[in-house]
CSV table of C-alpha atoms in Angstrom, one decimal:
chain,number,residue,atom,x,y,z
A,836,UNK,CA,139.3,65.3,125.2
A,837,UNK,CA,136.5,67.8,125.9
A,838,UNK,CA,137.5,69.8,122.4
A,839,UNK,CA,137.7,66.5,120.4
A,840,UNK,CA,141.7,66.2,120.6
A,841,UNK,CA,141.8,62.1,121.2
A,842,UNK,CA,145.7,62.3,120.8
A,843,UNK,CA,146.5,61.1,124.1
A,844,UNK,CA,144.1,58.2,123.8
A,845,UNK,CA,145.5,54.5,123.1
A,846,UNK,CA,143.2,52.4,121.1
A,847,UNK,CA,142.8,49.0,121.6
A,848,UNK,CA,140.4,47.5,119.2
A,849,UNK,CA,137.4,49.1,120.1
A,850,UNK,CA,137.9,51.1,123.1
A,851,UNK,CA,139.8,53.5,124.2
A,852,UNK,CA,142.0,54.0,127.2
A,853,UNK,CA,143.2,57.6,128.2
A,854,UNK,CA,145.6,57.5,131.3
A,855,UNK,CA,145.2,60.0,133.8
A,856,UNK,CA,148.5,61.6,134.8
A,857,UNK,CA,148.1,61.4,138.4
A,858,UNK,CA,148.8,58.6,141.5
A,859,UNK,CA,148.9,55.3,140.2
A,860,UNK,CA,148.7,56.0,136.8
A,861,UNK,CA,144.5,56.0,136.8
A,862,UNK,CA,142.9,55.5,133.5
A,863,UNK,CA,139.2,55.9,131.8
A,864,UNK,CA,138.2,53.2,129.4
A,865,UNK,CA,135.9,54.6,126.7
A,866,UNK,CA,134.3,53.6,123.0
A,867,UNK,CA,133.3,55.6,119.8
A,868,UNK,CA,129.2,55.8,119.4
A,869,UNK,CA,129.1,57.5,115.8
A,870,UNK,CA,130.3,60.6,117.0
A,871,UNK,CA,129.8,60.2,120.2
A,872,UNK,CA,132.4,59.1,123.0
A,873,UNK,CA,130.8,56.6,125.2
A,874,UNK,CA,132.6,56.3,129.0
A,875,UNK,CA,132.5,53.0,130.1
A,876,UNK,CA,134.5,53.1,133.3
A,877,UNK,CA,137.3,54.8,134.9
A,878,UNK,CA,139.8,54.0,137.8
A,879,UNK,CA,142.0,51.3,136.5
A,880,UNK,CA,145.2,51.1,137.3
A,881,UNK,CA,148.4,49.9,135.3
A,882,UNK,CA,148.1,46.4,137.6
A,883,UNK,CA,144.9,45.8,136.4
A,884,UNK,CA,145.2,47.4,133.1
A,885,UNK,CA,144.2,44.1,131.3
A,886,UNK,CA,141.6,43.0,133.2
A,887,UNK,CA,140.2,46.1,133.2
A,888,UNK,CA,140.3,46.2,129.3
A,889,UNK,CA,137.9,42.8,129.1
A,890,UNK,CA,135.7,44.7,131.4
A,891,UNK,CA,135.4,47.6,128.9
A,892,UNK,CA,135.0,45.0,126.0
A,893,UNK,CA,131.6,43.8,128.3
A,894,UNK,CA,130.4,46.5,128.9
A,895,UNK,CA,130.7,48.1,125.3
A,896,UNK,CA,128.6,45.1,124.4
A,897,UNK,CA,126.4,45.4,127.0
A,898,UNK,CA,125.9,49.3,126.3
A,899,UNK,CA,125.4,48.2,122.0
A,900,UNK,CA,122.8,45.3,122.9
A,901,UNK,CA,121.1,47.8,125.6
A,902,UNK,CA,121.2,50.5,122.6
A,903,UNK,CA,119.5,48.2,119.9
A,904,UNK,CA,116.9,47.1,122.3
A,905,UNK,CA,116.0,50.5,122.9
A,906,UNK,CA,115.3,50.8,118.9
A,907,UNK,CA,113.0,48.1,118.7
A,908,UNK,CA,109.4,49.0,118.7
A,909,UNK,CA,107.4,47.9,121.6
A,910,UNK,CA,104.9,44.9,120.2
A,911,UNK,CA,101.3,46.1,120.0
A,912,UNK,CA,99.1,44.6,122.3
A,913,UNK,CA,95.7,43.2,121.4
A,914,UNK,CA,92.9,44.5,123.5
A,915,UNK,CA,90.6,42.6,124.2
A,916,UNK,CA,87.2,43.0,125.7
A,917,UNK,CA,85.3,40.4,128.5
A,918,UNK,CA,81.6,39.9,127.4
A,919,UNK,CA,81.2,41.8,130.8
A,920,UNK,CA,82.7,44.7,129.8
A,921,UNK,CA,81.2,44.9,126.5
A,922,UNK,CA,77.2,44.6,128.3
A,923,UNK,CA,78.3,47.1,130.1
A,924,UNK,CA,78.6,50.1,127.3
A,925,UNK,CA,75.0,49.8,126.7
């Protein structure tokens, strides 16, 4: 995966699951950002393998609403001056 070689990654819908050779059969839950791979979570096991998948479907949209709030601008604020304040530049 480091090199860009996603053959030994299942897709289902969206995200990805790569299983880890090792103990229970482990796997890492991930998504495609552009070219980007996002990791959403790893550790699942085969028992929970679709539960696990749900998960990743939450938090992929959690991680795509978090992204496009990060876009938006920040509303300007008004400034606004007391009568106080404005004496006091004299």
């Amino acid at each position: 995966m480091q090199h860009g070689n996603l053959a030994a990654v299942k897709w289902i819908g969206k995200i990805g699951e790569y299983r880890i050779d090792w103990g229970p059969g482990l796997r890492i839950y991930l998504a495609r950002d552009g070219k980007e791979l996002v990791i959403l979570f790893g550790g699942g096991t085969k028992k929970r393998q679709q539960a696990d998948i749900r998960e990743a479907e939450t938090l992929l949209a959690e991680y795509k609403r978090r992204k496009a709030e990060a876009k938006k601008p920040a509303p300007k604020r008004r400034r606004s001056f007391s009568v106080a304040s404005r004496r006091s530049r004299g």
